[in-house]
CSV table of C-alpha atoms in Angstrom, one decimal:
chain,number,residue,atom,x,y,z
A,30,UNK,CA,308.0,43.9,35.6
A,31,UNK,CA,309.5,42.5,32.4
A,32,UNK,CA,309.3,38.9,33.8
A,33,UNK,CA,305.8,39.5,34.8
A,34,UNK,CA,304.8,40.7,31.3
A,35,UNK,CA,306.3,37.6,29.7
A,36,UNK,CA,304.6,35.3,32.3
A,37,UNK,CA,301.3,37.1,31.8
A,38,UNK,CA,301.5,36.7,28.0
A,39,UNK,CA,301.9,32.9,28.5
A,40,UNK,CA,299.0,32.8,30.9
A,41,UNK,CA,296.7,34.7,28.6
A,42,UNK,CA,297.6,32.3,25.7
A,43,UNK,CA,296.7,29.4,27.9
A,44,UNK,CA,293.6,30.9,29.5
A,45,UNK,CA,292.1,32.0,26.1
A,46,UNK,CA,293.3,28.9,24.2
A,47,UNK,CA,295.2,31.0,21.7
A,48,UNK,CA,297.0,27.9,20.5
A,49,UNK,CA,298.3,29.4,17.3
A,50,UNK,CA,300.0,32.3,19.1
A,51,UNK,CA,303.4,32.6,20.7
A,52,UNK,CA,304.2,35.1,23.6
A,53,UNK,CA,306.6,37.1,21.4
A,54,UNK,CA,303.7,37.8,19.0
A,55,UNK,CA,301.8,39.7,21.6
A,56,UNK,CA,302.6,43.4,21.7
A,57,UNK,CA,302.4,44.3,25.4
A,58,UNK,CA,301.4,47.9,24.6
A,59,UNK,CA,298.7,47.0,22.0
A,60,UNK,CA,295.0,46.9,23.0
A,61,UNK,CA,293.8,43.5,23.9
A,62,UNK,CA,290.2,44.1,22.7
A,63,UNK,CA,288.8,44.8,19.2
A,64,UNK,CA,292.1,45.9,17.6
A,65,UNK,CA,295.3,44.2,18.6
A,66,UNK,CA,294.5,40.7,19.8
A,67,UNK,CA,290.8,41.1,18.8
A,68,UNK,CA,289.5,39.7,22.1
A,69,UNK,CA,285.8,40.0,23.1
A,70,UNK,CA,283.6,40.2,26.2
A,71,UNK,CA,283.8,36.5,27.0
A,72,UNK,CA,287.6,36.9,27.0
A,73,UNK,CA,287.3,39.8,29.4
A,74,UNK,CA,285.5,37.5,31.8
A,75,UNK,CA,288.3,34.9,31.4
A,76,UNK,CA,291.0,37.5,32.1
A,77,UNK,CA,289.1,38.7,35.3
A,78,UNK,CA,289.0,35.0,36.4
A,79,UNK,CA,292.8,34.7,35.6
A,80,UNK,CA,293.7,37.8,37.7
A,81,UNK,CA,291.7,36.4,40.6
A,82,UNK,CA,292.9,32.8,40.3
A,83,UNK,CA,296.6,33.5,39.7
A,84,UNK,CA,297.1,36.8,41.6
A,85,UNK,CA,294.3,36.9,44.1
A,86,UNK,CA,293.2,40.3,42.6
A,87,UNK,CA,289.6,41.5,42.0
A,88,UNK,CA,288.7,44.1,39.5
A,89,UNK,CA,286.3,46.5,41.4
A,90,UNK,CA,284.0,47.7,38.6
A,91,UNK,CA,283.5,47.9,34.8
A,92,UNK,CA,285.3,51.3,34.6
A,93,UNK,CA,288.4,50.0,36.3
A,94,UNK,CA,288.1,46.8,34.2
A,95,UNK,CA,288.4,48.7,31.0
A,96,UNK,CA,291.6,50.4,32.2
A,97,UNK,CA,293.2,47.2,33.7
A,98,UNK,CA,292.4,45.0,30.7
A,99,UNK,CA,293.5,47.5,28.1
A,100,UNK,CA,296.8,45.8,27.4
A,101,UNK,CA,299.3,43.3,28.8
A,102,UNK,CA,301.3,46.2,30.3
A,103,UNK,CA,298.2,47.7,32.0
A,104,UNK,CA,297.4,44.3,33.5
A,105,UNK,CA,301.0,43.9,34.7
A,106,UNK,CA,300.9,47.4,36.2
A,107,UNK,CA,297.7,46.6,38.0
A,108,UNK,CA,299.2,43.4,39.4
A,109,UNK,CA,302.4,45.2,40.5
A,110,UNK,CA,300.5,48.0,42.1
A,111,UNK,CA,298.1,45.7,44.1
A,112,UNK,CA,300.2,42.6,44.8
A,113,UNK,CA,300.2,41.7,48.5
A,114,UNK,CA,303.4,41.4,50.5
B,27,UNK,CA,254.3,16.1,1.0
B,28,UNK,CA,257.7,15.2,-0.3
B,29,UNK,CA,260.8,16.8,1.1
B,30,UNK,CA,264.0,16.6,-0.8
B,31,UNK,CA,267.4,15.9,0.6
B,32,UNK,CA,269.6,18.3,-1.5
B,33,UNK,CA,272.8,18.1,0.6
B,34,UNK,CA,274.3,15.7,3.1
B,35,UNK,CA,277.4,15.5,5.2
B,36,UNK,CA,278.6,13.4,8.1
B,37,UNK,CA,281.6,13.3,10.4
B,38,UNK,CA,281.9,9.8,11.8
B,39,UNK,CA,284.3,7.0,12.5
B,40,UNK,CA,284.3,6.5,8.7
B,41,UNK,CA,285.8,8.7,6.1
B,42,UNK,CA,282.3,10.2,5.5
B,43,UNK,CA,283.4,13.9,5.6
B,44,UNK,CA,284.5,13.4,2.0
B,45,UNK,CA,281.7,11.0,1.3
B,46,UNK,CA,282.6,10.1,-2.2
B,47,UNK,CA,285.5,8.1,-0.9
B,48,UNK,CA,283.8,6.5,2.0
B,49,UNK,CA,281.8,3.9,0.0
B,50,UNK,CA,284.9,2.5,-1.4
B,51,UNK,CA,287.0,2.4,1.8
B,52,UNK,CA,285.1,1.5,5.0
B,53,UNK,CA,287.2,1.6,8.1
B,54,UNK,CA,287.3,-1.4,10.5
B,55,UNK,CA,288.7,-1.0,14.0
B,56,UNK,CA,290.4,-3.9,15.8
B,57,UNK,CA,289.9,-4.6,19.5
B,58,UNK,CA,288.0,-1.5,20.5
B,59,UNK,CA,285.2,-0.7,23.0
B,60,UNK,CA,284.2,2.6,21.3
B,61,UNK,CA,284.6,4.3,18.0
B,62,UNK,CA,285.6,8.0,17.6
B,63,UNK,CA,285.2,10.3,14.7
B,64,UNK,CA,287.7,10.8,12.0
B,65,UNK,CA,288.0,14.5,12.2
B,66,UNK,CA,288.8,16.9,9.3
B,67,UNK,CA,291.3,19.7,9.5
B,68,UNK,CA,289.1,22.2,11.2
B,69,UNK,CA,291.2,25.3,10.3
B,70,UNK,CA,290.1,24.9,6.7
B,71,UNK,CA,286.5,25.6,7.7
B,72,UNK,CA,286.6,27.6,11.0
B,73,UNK,CA,288.6,30.7,11.8
B,74,UNK,CA,291.2,29.9,14.6
B,75,UNK,CA,289.9,32.7,16.8
B,76,UNK,CA,286.4,31.2,16.7
B,77,UNK,CA,287.7,27.6,16.9
B,78,UNK,CA,289.7,28.2,20.1
B,79,UNK,CA,286.5,28.2,22.2
B,80,UNK,CA,284.9,25.3,20.5
B,81,UNK,CA,284.9,21.8,21.9
B,82,UNK,CA,285.2,18.8,19.6
B,83,UNK,CA,281.4,18.4,19.1
B,84,UNK,CA,281.0,22.1,18.2
B,85,UNK,CA,283.8,21.9,15.6
B,86,UNK,CA,282.5,18.7,14.1
B,87,UNK,CA,279.0,20.1,14.0
B,88,UNK,CA,280.0,23.4,12.4
B,89,UNK,CA,282.3,21.7,9.8
B,90,UNK,CA,279.7,19.1,8.9
B,91,UNK,CA,276.9,21.7,8.6
B,92,UNK,CA,279.1,24.0,6.4
B,93,UNK,CA,280.1,21.1,4.1
B,94,UNK,CA,276.4,20.0,3.9
B,95,UNK,CA,275.3,23.5,2.8
B,96,UNK,CA,278.1,23.6,0.2
B,97,UNK,CA,276.9,20.2,-1.0
B,98,UNK,CA,273.4,21.7,-1.5
B,99,UNK,CA,274.7,25.0,-2.9
B,100,UNK,CA,272.8,26.8,-0.1
B,101,UNK,CA,274.5,29.9,1.3
B,102,UNK,CA,271.9,30.9,4.0
B,103,UNK,CA,269.6,28.2,5.4
B,104,UNK,CA,266.0,29.1,6.2
B,105,UNK,CA,266.3,27.4,9.6
B,106,UNK,CA,269.0,25.6,11.6
B,107,UNK,CA,267.7,22.6,13.7
B,108,UNK,CA,269.8,20.1,15.6
B,109,UNK,CA,269.0,17.1,17.7
B,110,UNK,CA,271.4,15.8,20.3
B,111,UNK,CA,271.1,13.3,23.2
B,112,UNK,CA,273.9,14.5,25.4
B,113,UNK,CA,274.8,17.8,23.8
B,114,UNK,CA,278.2,19.4,24.6
B,115,UNK,CA,279.1,16.9,27.2
B,116,UNK,CA,282.9,17.7,27.1
B,117,UNK,CA,282.3,21.3,28.1
B,118,UNK,CA,279.7,20.2,30.7
B,119,UNK,CA,282.3,17.9,32.2
B,120,UNK,CA,284.9,20.7,32.2
B,121,UNK,CA,282.5,23.1,33.9
B,122,UNK,CA,281.3,20.5,36.6
B,123,UNK,CA,285.0,19.6,37.2
B,124,UNK,CA,285.9,23.2,37.6
B,125,UNK,CA,283.0,23.7,40.2
B,126,UNK,CA,284.5,20.8,42.2
B,127,UNK,CA,288.1,21.7,41.9
B,128,UNK,CA,287.6,25.5,42.6
B,129,UNK,CA,285.0,24.9,45.4
B,130,UNK,CA,282.3,26.7,43.5
B,131,UNK,CA,284.4,29.8,43.1
B,132,UNK,CA,286.2,31.4,40.1
B,133,UNK,CA,284.5,29.5,37.4
B,134,UNK,CA,285.7,30.0,33.8
B,135,UNK,CA,282.8,31.3,31.7
B,136,UNK,CA,283.7,29.6,28.4
B,137,UNK,CA,282.9,26.0,29.2
B,138,UNK,CA,279.7,27.1,31.0
B,139,UNK,CA,278.5,29.1,28.0
B,140,UNK,CA,279.5,26.4,25.6
B,141,UNK,CA,278.0,23.5,27.6
B,142,UNK,CA,274.4,24.0,26.7
B,143,UNK,CA,272.8,21.6,24.2
B,144,UNK,CA,272.0,24.3,21.6
B,145,UNK,CA,275.7,25.5,21.3
B,146,UNK,CA,276.2,23.8,18.0
B,147,UNK,CA,273.1,25.2,16.3
B,148,UNK,CA,274.1,28.6,17.7
B,149,UNK,CA,277.7,28.3,16.5
B,150,UNK,CA,276.5,27.4,13.0
B,151,UNK,CA,274.3,30.5,13.0
B,152,UNK,CA,277.1,32.7,14.2
B,153,UNK,CA,279.4,31.4,11.6
B,154,UNK,CA,276.8,32.0,8.8
B,155,UNK,CA,275.5,35.2,10.4
B,156,UNK,CA,272.1,33.5,10.1
B,157,UNK,CA,269.3,35.0,12.1
B,158,UNK,CA,266.6,32.6,10.9
B,159,UNK,CA,264.8,30.0,13.0
B,160,UNK,CA,267.2,28.1,15.3
B,161,UNK,CA,266.2,25.3,17.5
B,162,UNK,CA,267.7,22.2,19.3
B,163,UNK,CA,265.8,19.1,20.4
B,164,UNK,CA,267.1,16.9,23.3
B,165,UNK,CA,265.1,13.7,23.6
B,166,UNK,CA,267.6,10.9,23.9
B,167,UNK,CA,266.9,8.4,21.1
B,168,UNK,CA,264.2,10.7,19.6
B,169,UNK,CA,266.5,13.8,19.4
B,170,UNK,CA,267.3,13.7,15.7
B,171,UNK,CA,263.8,12.5,14.9
B,172,UNK,CA,262.3,15.5,16.5
B,173,UNK,CA,264.7,17.9,14.8
B,174,UNK,CA,263.7,16.3,11.5
B,175,UNK,CA,260.0,16.5,12.3
B,176,UNK,CA,260.3,20.2,13.1
B,177,UNK,CA,262.2,20.7,9.9
B,178,UNK,CA,259.6,18.9,7.8
B,179,UNK,CA,256.8,20.8,9.5
B,180,UNK,CA,258.5,24.1,8.7
B,181,UNK,CA,258.8,23.1,5.1
B,182,UNK,CA,255.2,21.9,5.1
B,183,UNK,CA,253.8,25.1,6.5
B,184,UNK,CA,256.0,27.1,4.1
B,185,UNK,CA,257.5,29.7,6.4
B,186,UNK,CA,261.0,28.6,5.4
B,187,UNK,CA,262.9,26.7,2.7
B,188,UNK,CA,266.4,25.2,2.5
B,189,UNK,CA,266.4,24.0,6.1
B,190,UNK,CA,269.5,22.6,7.7
B,191,UNK,CA,268.8,19.6,10.1
B,192,UNK,CA,271.4,17.7,11.9
B,193,UNK,CA,271.9,15.0,14.6
B,194,UNK,CA,275.0,14.8,16.7
B,195,UNK,CA,276.6,13.4,19.8
B,196,UNK,CA,280.1,13.1,21.2
B,197,UNK,CA,281.7,10.5,23.3
B,198,UNK,CA,284.1,11.5,26.1
B,199,UNK,CA,286.2,9.4,28.4
B,200,UNK,CA,284.0,10.2,31.3
B,201,UNK,CA,280.7,9.6,29.5
B,202,UNK,CA,282.1,6.3,28.3
B,203,UNK,CA,283.1,5.2,31.9
B,204,UNK,CA,279.7,6.2,33.3
B,205,UNK,CA,277.6,4.5,30.6
B,206,UNK,CA,279.9,1.5,30.8
B,207,UNK,CA,278.9,1.2,34.5
B,208,UNK,CA,275.3,1.1,33.3
B,209,UNK,CA,276.2,-2.0,31.3
B,210,UNK,CA,275.6,-0.4,27.9
B,211,UNK,CA,278.9,-1.6,26.3
B,212,UNK,CA,280.7,-4.9,25.7
B,213,UNK,CA,283.0,-5.7,28.5
B,214,UNK,CA,285.9,-6.9,26.2
B,215,UNK,CA,287.2,-5.2,23.1
B,216,UNK,CA,285.8,-6.3,19.8
B,217,UNK,CA,286.6,-5.9,16.1
B,218,UNK,CA,284.1,-3.3,14.9
B,219,UNK,CA,283.2,-5.0,11.6
B,220,UNK,CA,282.5,-8.3,13.3
B,221,UNK,CA,280.2,-6.6,15.9
B,222,UNK,CA,277.2,-8.9,15.2
B,223,UNK,CA,279.3,-12.1,15.7
B,224,UNK,CA,279.8,-11.7,19.4
B,225,UNK,CA,276.1,-12.1,20.3
B,226,UNK,CA,276.5,-11.1,24.0
B,227,UNK,CA,275.5,-8.2,26.2
B,228,UNK,CA,276.3,-4.6,25.3
B,229,UNK,CA,277.2,-2.7,22.2
B,230,UNK,CA,280.0,-0.7,20.8
B,231,UNK,CA,280.0,3.0,21.9
B,232,UNK,CA,280.2,5.6,19.1
B,233,UNK,CA,279.7,9.2,18.1
B,234,UNK,CA,279.1,11.4,15.1
B,235,UNK,CA,277.5,14.3,13.4
B,236,UNK,CA,275.3,14.1,10.3
B,237,UNK,CA,273.6,17.1,8.5
B,238,UNK,CA,271.0,17.4,5.8
B,239,UNK,CA,269.9,20.3,3.6
B,240,UNK,CA,266.2,19.9,3.1
B,241,UNK,CA,263.9,21.6,0.6
B,242,UNK,CA,260.5,21.6,-1.0
B,243,UNK,CA,262.2,21.8,-4.3
B,244,UNK,CA,263.9,19.0,-6.2
B,245,UNK,CA,267.2,19.9,-7.6
B,246,UNK,CA,269.4,18.2,-10.2
B,247,UNK,CA,271.7,17.0,-7.5
B,248,UNK,CA,269.0,15.9,-5.0
B,249,UNK,CA,269.9,12.7,-3.1
B,250,UNK,CA,266.5,11.4,-2.2
B,251,UNK,CA,263.2,12.5,-0.7
B,252,UNK,CA,261.7,11.6,2.6
B,253,UNK,CA,258.6,11.8,4.7
B,254,UNK,CA,257.9,12.3,8.4
B,255,UNK,CA,259.7,9.7,10.6
B,256,UNK,CA,257.5,7.6,12.9
B,257,UNK,CA,258.4,7.3,16.6
B,258,UNK,CA,257.1,5.0,19.3
B,259,UNK,CA,258.1,4.5,22.9
B,260,UNK,CA,258.8,1.2,24.7
B,261,UNK,CA,256.7,-1.2,22.7
B,262,UNK,CA,255.4,-4.0,24.9
B,263,UNK,CA,256.1,-6.8,22.4
B,264,UNK,CA,257.0,-7.6,18.8
B,265,UNK,CA,253.3,-7.3,17.8
B,266,UNK,CA,253.3,-3.7,18.7
B,267,UNK,CA,256.4,-3.1,16.6
B,268,UNK,CA,254.7,-4.9,13.7
B,269,UNK,CA,251.5,-2.8,14.1
B,270,UNK,CA,253.6,0.4,14.1
B,271,UNK,CA,255.5,-0.7,11.0
B,272,UNK,CA,252.3,-1.5,9.2
B,273,UNK,CA,250.7,1.9,10.2
B,274,UNK,CA,253.9,3.7,9.1
B,275,UNK,CA,254.0,2.1,5.7
B,276,UNK,CA,250.2,2.5,5.1
B,277,UNK,CA,250.5,6.2,6.0
B,278,UNK,CA,252.9,6.6,3.1
B,279,UNK,CA,250.8,4.3,0.9
B,280,UNK,CA,253.5,1.6,0.8
B,281,UNK,CA,253.7,-2.0,1.6
B,282,UNK,CA,256.8,-4.2,2.3
B,283,UNK,CA,256.7,-5.2,-1.4
B,284,UNK,CA,257.7,-1.6,-2.2
B,285,UNK,CA,260.8,-1.7,0.0
B,286,UNK,CA,264.0,-2.4,-1.8
B,287,UNK,CA,266.3,-2.2,1.2
B,288,UNK,CA,265.9,-2.3,4.9
B,289,UNK,CA,268.5,-0.7,7.1
B,290,UNK,CA,268.4,-1.9,10.7
B,291,UNK,CA,270.0,-0.5,13.9
B,292,UNK,CA,271.5,-3.9,14.9
B,293,UNK,CA,274.2,-3.0,17.5
B,294,UNK,CA,275.5,-6.4,18.7
B,295,UNK,CA,273.6,-6.4,22.0
B,296,UNK,CA,271.9,-9.8,22.0
B,297,UNK,CA,268.8,-8.6,23.9
B,298,UNK,CA,268.1,-5.5,21.8
B,299,UNK,CA,268.9,-7.2,18.5
B,300,UNK,CA,266.3,-9.9,19.1
B,301,UNK,CA,263.6,-7.6,17.8
B,302,UNK,CA,265.5,-7.0,14.6
B,303,UNK,CA,266.1,-10.7,14.0
B,304,UNK,CA,262.4,-11.5,14.6
B,305,UNK,CA,261.4,-8.9,12.0
B,306,UNK,CA,263.9,-10.3,9.6
B,307,UNK,CA,262.6,-13.8,10.1
B,308,UNK,CA,258.9,-12.8,9.9
B,309,UNK,CA,258.8,-9.9,7.4
B,310,UNK,CA,262.2,-9.1,5.7
B,311,UNK,CA,263.2,-12.5,4.6
B,312,UNK,CA,263.0,-11.6,0.9
B,313,UNK,CA,264.3,-8.1,1.2
B,314,UNK,CA,268.0,-7.1,1.3
B,315,UNK,CA,268.9,-6.0,4.8
B,316,UNK,CA,271.8,-3.7,5.8
B,317,UNK,CA,273.0,-2.4,9.1
B,318,UNK,CA,275.2,0.5,10.2
B,319,UNK,CA,276.2,0.6,13.9
B,320,UNK,CA,279.4,-1.5,13.3
B,321,UNK,CA,280.5,1.6,11.2
B,322,UNK,CA,279.5,4.4,13.6
B,323,UNK,CA,278.9,2.8,17.0
B,324,UNK,CA,275.8,3.3,19.2
B,325,UNK,CA,274.8,6.7,20.3
B,326,UNK,CA,271.6,8.7,20.8
B,327,UNK,CA,271.5,10.2,17.4
B,328,UNK,CA,273.0,7.3,15.4
B,329,UNK,CA,269.8,7.2,13.3
B,330,UNK,CA,271.1,10.4,11.5
B,331,UNK,CA,274.0,8.3,10.3
B,332,UNK,CA,271.5,5.7,8.9
B,333,UNK,CA,269.6,8.5,7.1
B,334,UNK,CA,273.0,9.7,5.7
B,335,UNK,CA,273.8,6.2,4.5
B,336,UNK,CA,270.3,5.7,3.0
B,337,UNK,CA,270.5,9.0,1.1
B,338,UNK,CA,273.9,8.2,-0.3
B,339,UNK,CA,272.9,4.6,-1.2
B,340,UNK,CA,269.8,5.9,-3.1
B,341,UNK,CA,271.8,8.5,-5.0
B,342,UNK,CA,274.8,6.2,-5.8
B,343,UNK,CA,272.6,3.1,-6.3
B,344,UNK,CA,275.2,1.1,-4.5
B,345,UNK,CA,275.8,-0.1,-0.9
B,346,UNK,CA,279.1,-0.9,0.7
B,347,UNK,CA,279.4,-4.7,1.0
B,348,UNK,CA,280.4,-4.2,4.6
B,349,UNK,CA,277.0,-2.9,5.4
B,350,UNK,CA,275.0,-5.7,3.9
B,351,UNK,CA,273.6,-8.3,6.2
B,352,UNK,CA,272.2,-10.8,3.8
B,353,UNK,CA,272.2,-10.0,0.1
B,354,UNK,CA,272.9,-6.8,-2.0
B,355,UNK,CA,269.9,-5.3,-3.7
B,356,UNK,CA,269.7,-6.5,-7.3
B,357,UNK,CA,267.1,-4.0,-8.6
B,358,UNK,CA,267.0,-0.3,-8.6
B,359,UNK,CA,266.8,1.0,-5.0
B,360,UNK,CA,263.7,3.2,-4.9
B,361,UNK,CA,262.6,2.9,-1.3
B,362,UNK,CA,264.7,2.3,1.8
B,363,UNK,CA,263.1,1.6,5.2
B,364,UNK,CA,265.1,2.4,8.3
B,365,UNK,CA,264.2,0.9,11.6
B,366,UNK,CA,266.2,1.8,14.6
B,367,UNK,CA,265.8,1.6,18.4
B,368,UNK,CA,267.8,2.9,21.2
B,369,UNK,CA,268.0,0.3,24.0
B,370,UNK,CA,264.5,-0.9,23.2
B,371,UNK,CA,263.1,2.5,24.5
B,372,UNK,CA,263.0,4.9,21.5
B,373,UNK,CA,261.9,3.2,18.3
B,374,UNK,CA,261.9,4.9,14.9
B,375,UNK,CA,261.0,4.3,11.3
B,376,UNK,CA,262.2,6.4,8.4
B,377,UNK,CA,261.3,6.0,4.7
B,378,UNK,CA,263.9,7.4,2.2
B,379,UNK,CA,262.9,7.3,-1.4
B,380,UNK,CA,264.4,8.0,-4.8
B,381,UNK,CA,263.2,11.2,-6.3
């Protein structure tokens, strides 16, 4: 799980082009949107694409999306819970 | 009706972003086939969280627009109007590449959203929180001219003042390769400042963004004033160009005797430049002539660079020696005629005057 969180931080930085940011600057428990990283709705779409591209996982609906994309940790838990094999 | 140019800015292959210095230090490029912009430090003008989604043309457009408004001491423009031939081509290429690589699945939204031609005008509006009129014109070599025409009409009809008008295009590796296949560029590298000496097929590719703050009111720091540009499409022969020139000058109650400097769009392509040389021989022999595409390269909205140059020349009453084709103007420069054409298709006249 810890490795996954670190990997996810790097993938988020790359996907969202947060060039000025380093993985250790992202608090895995902090909200990704509005507060915390201050991401917006376009970033949410990018993160959904990231989950599908890198992990083959689809977010079923907007309600689930809100919970899954709350923080890096919630994304990692979603991946762990649903990963195949 | 006179419209005043109260602020200008350009990001180009020259040091135009801080335009005070540019007149003194023109940049020449050795053995090149294209010219790319000298870019400013974007973080000084754009918040990194906003900049991360912006492609190069969006960043150059936003920075140039902001600097132009600062120059005119305008905080909120009455309208934002841009003209672009190819728009945000880098993001378009990214999006199309992604469609191909991902077999039309899982497409990233950012390059798609940012690939539309009006992205730059929208990004400027978002940065300024400006909800006023916002429009973008995409008509190849008439793109900037239409943006300018719209701006001048808005000022004429008085629904808005302090209008921001810009022309911009970017060059990418792919767009260069594709347009090179069409035979638009010289096949061997050239020294940019000697562009006219090669006298063979093709030109030097370029790119740039130039913005203007326009108003009905003259201010202490106004650069120049201007009238509507004239556009004409694919003239059949030189007589038609001469007829258009005569009609344009008459419309503004001017003759060639009133013109103190002509700026021509000579781009080193022997076939296209023939028209300019014919006009020089027959009409501009006694008028100082300047040119500009060896400084910025050829692109759909390069005429915006010419207007930028003209506005600066009028205000400073000096022209960089490197831009002069024959002789430097000896008298006060009151009226500058710009004549430009893109591949002998889109032809344009501008008249920039002292105010």
